[in-house]
PDB file of C-alpha atoms in Angstrom:
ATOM      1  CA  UNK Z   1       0.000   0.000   0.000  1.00 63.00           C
ATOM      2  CA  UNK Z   2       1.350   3.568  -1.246  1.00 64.00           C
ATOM      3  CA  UNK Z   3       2.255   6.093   1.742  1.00 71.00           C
ATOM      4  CA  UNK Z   4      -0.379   8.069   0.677  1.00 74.00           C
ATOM      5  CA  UNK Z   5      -3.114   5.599   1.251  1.00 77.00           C
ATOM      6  CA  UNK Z   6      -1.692   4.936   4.711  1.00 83.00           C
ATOM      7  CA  UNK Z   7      -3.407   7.411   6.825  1.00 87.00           C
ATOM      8  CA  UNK Z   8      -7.196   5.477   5.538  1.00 88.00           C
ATOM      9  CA  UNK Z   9      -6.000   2.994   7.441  1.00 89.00           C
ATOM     10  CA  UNK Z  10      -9.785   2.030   9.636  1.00 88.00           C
ATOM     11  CA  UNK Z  11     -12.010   4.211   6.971  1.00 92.00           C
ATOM     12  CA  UNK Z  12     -14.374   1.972   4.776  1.00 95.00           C
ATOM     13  CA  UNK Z  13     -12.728   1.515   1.315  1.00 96.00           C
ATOM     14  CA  UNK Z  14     -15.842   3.012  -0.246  1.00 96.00           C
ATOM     15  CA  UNK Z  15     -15.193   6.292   1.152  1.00 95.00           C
ATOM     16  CA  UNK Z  16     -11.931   6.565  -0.150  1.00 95.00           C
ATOM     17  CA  UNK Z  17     -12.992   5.440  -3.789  1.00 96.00           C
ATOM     18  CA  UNK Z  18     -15.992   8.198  -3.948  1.00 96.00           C
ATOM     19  CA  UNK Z  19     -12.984  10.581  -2.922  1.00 95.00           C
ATOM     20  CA  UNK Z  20     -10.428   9.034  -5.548  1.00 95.00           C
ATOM     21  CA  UNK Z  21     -13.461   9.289  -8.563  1.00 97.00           C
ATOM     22  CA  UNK Z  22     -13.911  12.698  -7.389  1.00 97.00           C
ATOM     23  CA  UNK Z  23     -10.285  13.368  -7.733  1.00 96.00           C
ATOM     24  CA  UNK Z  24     -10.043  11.858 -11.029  1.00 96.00           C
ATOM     25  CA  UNK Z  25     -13.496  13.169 -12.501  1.00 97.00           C
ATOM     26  CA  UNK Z  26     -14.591  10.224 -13.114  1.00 97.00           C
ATOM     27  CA  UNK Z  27     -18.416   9.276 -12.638  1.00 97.00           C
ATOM     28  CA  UNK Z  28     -19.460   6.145 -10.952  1.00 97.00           C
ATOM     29  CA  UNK Z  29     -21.386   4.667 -13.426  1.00 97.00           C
ATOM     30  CA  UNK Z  30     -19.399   4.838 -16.400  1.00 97.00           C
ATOM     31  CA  UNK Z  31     -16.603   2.976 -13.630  1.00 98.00           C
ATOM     32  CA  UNK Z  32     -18.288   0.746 -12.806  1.00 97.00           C
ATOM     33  CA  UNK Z  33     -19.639  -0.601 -16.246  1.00 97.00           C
ATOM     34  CA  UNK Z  34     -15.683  -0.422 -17.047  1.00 97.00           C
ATOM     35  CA  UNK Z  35     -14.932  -2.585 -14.323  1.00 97.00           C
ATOM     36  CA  UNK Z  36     -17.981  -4.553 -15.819  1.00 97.00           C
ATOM     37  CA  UNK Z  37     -19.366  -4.637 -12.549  1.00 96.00           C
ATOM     38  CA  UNK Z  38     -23.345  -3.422 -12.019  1.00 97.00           C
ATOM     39  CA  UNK Z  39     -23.265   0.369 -10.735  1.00 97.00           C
ATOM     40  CA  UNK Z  40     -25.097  -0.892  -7.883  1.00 98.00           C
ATOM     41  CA  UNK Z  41     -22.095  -2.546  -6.583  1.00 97.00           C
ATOM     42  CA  UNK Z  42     -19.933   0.793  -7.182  1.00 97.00           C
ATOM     43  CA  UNK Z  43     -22.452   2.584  -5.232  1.00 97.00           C
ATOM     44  CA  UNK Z  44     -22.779   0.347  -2.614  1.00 97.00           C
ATOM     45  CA  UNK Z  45     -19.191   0.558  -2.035  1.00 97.00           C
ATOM     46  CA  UNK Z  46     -19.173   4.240  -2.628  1.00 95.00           C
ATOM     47  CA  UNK Z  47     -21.636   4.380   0.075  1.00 94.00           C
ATOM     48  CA  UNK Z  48     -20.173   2.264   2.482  1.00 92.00           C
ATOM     49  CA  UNK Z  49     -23.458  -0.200   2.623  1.00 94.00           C
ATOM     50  CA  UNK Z  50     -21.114  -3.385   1.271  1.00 95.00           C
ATOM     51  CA  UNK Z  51     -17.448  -4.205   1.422  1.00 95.00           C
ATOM     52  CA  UNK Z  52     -15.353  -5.178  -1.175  1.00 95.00           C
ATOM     53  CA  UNK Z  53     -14.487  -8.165  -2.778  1.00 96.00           C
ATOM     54  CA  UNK Z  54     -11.044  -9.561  -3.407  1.00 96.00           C
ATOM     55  CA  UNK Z  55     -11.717  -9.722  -6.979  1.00 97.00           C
ATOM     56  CA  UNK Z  56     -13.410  -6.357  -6.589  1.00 97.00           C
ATOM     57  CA  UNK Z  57     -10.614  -5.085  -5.080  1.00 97.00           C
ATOM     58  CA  UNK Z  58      -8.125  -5.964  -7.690  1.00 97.00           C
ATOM     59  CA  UNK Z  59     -10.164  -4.611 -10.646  1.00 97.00           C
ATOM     60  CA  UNK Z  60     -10.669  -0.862  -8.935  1.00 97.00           C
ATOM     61  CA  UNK Z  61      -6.658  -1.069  -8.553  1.00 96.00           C
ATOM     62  CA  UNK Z  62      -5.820  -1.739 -11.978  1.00 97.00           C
ATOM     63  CA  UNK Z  63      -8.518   0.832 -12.972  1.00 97.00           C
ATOM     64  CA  UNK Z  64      -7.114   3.724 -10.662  1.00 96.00           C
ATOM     65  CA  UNK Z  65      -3.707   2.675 -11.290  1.00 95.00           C
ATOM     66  CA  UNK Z  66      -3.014   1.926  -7.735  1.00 94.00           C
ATOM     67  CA  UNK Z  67      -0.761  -0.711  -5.907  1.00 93.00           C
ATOM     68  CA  UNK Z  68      -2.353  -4.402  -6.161  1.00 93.00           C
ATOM     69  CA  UNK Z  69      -4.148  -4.803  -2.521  1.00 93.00           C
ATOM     70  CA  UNK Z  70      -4.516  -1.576  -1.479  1.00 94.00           C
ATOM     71  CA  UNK Z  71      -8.315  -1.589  -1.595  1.00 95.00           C
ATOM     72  CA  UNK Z  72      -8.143  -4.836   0.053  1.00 96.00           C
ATOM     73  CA  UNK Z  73      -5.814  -3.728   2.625  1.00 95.00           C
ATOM     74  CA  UNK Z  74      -7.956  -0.529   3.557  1.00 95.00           C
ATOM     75  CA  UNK Z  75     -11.218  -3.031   3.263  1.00 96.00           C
ATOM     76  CA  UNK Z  76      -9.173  -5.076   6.062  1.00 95.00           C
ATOM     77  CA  UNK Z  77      -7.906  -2.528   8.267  1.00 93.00           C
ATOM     78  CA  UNK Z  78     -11.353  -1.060   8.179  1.00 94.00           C
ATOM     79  CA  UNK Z  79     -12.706  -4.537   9.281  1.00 93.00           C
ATOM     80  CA  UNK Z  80     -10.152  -4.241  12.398  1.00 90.00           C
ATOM     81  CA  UNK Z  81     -11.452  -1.338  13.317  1.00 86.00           C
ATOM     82  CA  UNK Z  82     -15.332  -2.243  13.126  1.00 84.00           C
ATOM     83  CA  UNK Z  83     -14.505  -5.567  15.259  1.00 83.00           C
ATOM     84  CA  UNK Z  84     -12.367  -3.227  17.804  1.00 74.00           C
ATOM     85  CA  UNK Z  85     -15.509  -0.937  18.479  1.00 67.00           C
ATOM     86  CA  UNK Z  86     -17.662  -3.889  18.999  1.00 68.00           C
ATOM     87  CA  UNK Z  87     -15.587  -5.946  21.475  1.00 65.00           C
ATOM     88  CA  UNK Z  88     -15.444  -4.441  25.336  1.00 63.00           C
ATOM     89  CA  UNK Z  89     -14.325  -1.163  24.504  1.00 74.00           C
ATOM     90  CA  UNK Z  90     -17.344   0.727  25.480  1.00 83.00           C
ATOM     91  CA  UNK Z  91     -18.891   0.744  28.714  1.00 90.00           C
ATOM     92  CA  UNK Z  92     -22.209  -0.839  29.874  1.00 88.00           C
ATOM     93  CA  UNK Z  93     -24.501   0.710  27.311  1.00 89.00           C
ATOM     94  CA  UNK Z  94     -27.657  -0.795  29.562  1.00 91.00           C
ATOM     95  CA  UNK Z  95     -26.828   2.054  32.328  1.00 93.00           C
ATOM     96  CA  UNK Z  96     -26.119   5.210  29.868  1.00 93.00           C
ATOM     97  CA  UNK Z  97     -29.558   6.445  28.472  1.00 93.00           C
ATOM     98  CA  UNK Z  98     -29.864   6.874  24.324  1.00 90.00           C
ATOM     99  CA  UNK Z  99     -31.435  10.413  25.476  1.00 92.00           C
ATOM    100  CA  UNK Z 100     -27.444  11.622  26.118  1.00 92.00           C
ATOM    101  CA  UNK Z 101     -26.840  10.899  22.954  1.00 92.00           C
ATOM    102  CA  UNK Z 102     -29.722  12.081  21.281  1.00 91.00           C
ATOM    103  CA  UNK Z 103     -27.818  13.167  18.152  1.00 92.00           C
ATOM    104  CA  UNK Z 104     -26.006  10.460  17.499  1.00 90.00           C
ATOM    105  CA  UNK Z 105     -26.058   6.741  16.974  1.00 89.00           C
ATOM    106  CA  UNK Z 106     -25.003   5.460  20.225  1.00 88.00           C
ATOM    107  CA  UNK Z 107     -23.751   1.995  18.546  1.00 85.00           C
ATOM    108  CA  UNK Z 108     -20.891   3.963  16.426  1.00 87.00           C
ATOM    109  CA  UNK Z 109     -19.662   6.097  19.358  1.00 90.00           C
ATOM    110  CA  UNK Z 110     -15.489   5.639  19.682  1.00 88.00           C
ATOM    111  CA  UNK Z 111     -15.191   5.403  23.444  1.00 90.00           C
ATOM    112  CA  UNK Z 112     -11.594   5.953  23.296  1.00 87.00           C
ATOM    113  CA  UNK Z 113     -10.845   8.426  20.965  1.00 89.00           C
ATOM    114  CA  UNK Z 114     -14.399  10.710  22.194  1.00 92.00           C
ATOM    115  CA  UNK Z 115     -13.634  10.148  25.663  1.00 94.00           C
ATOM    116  CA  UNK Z 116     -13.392  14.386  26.670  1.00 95.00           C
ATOM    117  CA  UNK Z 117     -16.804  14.642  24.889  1.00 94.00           C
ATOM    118  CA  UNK Z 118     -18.606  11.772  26.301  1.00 95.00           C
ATOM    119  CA  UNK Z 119     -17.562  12.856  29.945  1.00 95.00           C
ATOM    120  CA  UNK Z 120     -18.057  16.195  29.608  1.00 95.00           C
ATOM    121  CA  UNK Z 121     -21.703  15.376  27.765  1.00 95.00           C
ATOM    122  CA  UNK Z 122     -22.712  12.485  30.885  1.00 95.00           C
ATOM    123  CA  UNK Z 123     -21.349  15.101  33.295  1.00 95.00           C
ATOM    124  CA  UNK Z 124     -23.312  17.520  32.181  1.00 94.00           C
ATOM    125  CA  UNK Z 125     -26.928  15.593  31.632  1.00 94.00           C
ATOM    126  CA  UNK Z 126     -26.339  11.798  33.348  1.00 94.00           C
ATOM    127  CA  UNK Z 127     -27.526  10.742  36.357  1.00 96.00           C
ATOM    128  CA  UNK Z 128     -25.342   9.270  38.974  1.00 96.00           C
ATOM    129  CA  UNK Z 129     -25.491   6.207  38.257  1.00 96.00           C
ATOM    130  CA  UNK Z 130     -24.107   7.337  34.563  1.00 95.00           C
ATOM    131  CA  UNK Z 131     -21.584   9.532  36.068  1.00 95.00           C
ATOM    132  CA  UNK Z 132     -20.666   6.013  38.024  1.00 95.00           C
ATOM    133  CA  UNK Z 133     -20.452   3.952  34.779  1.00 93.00           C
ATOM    134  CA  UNK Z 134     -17.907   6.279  33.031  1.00 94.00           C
ATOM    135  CA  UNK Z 135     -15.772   6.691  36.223  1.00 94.00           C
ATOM    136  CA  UNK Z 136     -15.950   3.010  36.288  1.00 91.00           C
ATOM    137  CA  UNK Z 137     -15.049   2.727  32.412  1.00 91.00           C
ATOM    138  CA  UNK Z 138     -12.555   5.529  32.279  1.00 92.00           C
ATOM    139  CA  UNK Z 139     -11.371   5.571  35.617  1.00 91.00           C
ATOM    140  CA  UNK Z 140     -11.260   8.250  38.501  1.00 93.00           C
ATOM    141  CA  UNK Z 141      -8.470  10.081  37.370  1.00 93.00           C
ATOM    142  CA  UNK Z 142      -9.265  10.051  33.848  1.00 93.00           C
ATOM    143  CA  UNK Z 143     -12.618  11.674  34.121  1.00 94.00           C
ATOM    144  CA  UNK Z 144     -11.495  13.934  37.108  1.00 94.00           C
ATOM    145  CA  UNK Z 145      -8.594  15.258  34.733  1.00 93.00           C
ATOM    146  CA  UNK Z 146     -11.478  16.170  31.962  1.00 94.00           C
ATOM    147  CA  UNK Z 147     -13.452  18.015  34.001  1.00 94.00           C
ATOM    148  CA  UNK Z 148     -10.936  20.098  35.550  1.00 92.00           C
ATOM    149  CA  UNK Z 149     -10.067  20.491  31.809  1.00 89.00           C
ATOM    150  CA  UNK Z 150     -13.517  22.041  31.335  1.00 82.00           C
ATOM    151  CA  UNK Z 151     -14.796  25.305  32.258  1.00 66.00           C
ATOM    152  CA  UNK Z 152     -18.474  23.758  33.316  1.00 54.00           C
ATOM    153  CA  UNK Z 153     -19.449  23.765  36.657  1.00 47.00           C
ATOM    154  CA  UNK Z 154     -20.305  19.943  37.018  1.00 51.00           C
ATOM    155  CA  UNK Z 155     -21.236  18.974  40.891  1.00 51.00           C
ATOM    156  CA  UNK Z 156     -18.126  16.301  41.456  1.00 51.00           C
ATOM    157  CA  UNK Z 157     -19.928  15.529  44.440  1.00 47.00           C
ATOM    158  CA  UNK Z 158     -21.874  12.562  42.854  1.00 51.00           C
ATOM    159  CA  UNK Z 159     -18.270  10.919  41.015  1.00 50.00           C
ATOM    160  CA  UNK Z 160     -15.852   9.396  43.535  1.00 50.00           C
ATOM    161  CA  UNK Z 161     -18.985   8.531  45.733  1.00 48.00           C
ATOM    162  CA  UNK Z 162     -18.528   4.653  44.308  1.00 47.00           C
ATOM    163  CA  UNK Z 163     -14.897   4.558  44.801  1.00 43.00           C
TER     164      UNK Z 163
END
């Protein structure tokens, strides 16, 4: 995989195809019927709704003139980082209410790399027994480090009262 193609690393394939047609003003039709593949598929990928196929795969990298596997590759590393957010990174969904996070899908939250927002947003409308969950998730000093980051007044009375 080209250096260029390294930072998509965990980003659906399809994503980075709409951007590379885009790029190359190329519409996704007229690609796919190229590829001789049904524009369905292309747009499908393009849309992130289906993954690719090895064979797939190979056929958009001879057509962009890319290095054999890198769709694949992305397609892979983007599986990774699907399974990742599913296993026991996230904390016991059952406690926090969908109502915190009423603007987004609570299912495709990154616990790790959203942590300062999701404290700050449970600090600010959770419960205690929320507040308890993230201290329990993120740990005391974690949480207590984000809200001293912050300029809201959040009662810390309620977190530490488990510990």
């Amino acid at each position: 995989m080209t250096p260029s193609f390294e930072k998509y690393k965990g980003i659906h394939p399809g994503v980075i195809l709409e951007r590379e047609l885009k790029k190359r003003n190329i519409k996704k039709r007229p690609f796919a019927l190229s590829l001789k593949e049904y524009p369905q598929i292309i747009n499908d990928v393009s849309k992130g709704k289906r993954g690719l196929t090895p064979s797939l795969s190979i056929k958009i990298d001879k057509a962009l003139d890319l290095e054999e596997g890198t769709m694949l590759v992305l397609q892979a590393y983007y599986e990774i980082k699907k399974e990742r957010l599913v296993k026991d990174d996230k904390p016991d969904l059952k406690v926090l209410r969908k109502a915190l996070f009423w603007d987004t899908d609570i299912k495709q939250i990154d616990w790790k790399a959203q942590y300062r927002a999701v404290i700050k947003r449970v600090f600010e409308r959770g419960n205690n027994e929320e507040k308890a969950e993230l201290e329990r998730f993120y740990g005391l000093t974690k949480v207590k480090k984000v809200l001293a980051d912050t300029e809201l007044n959040i009662d810390q009375s309620s977190s530490s009262a488990i510990f």
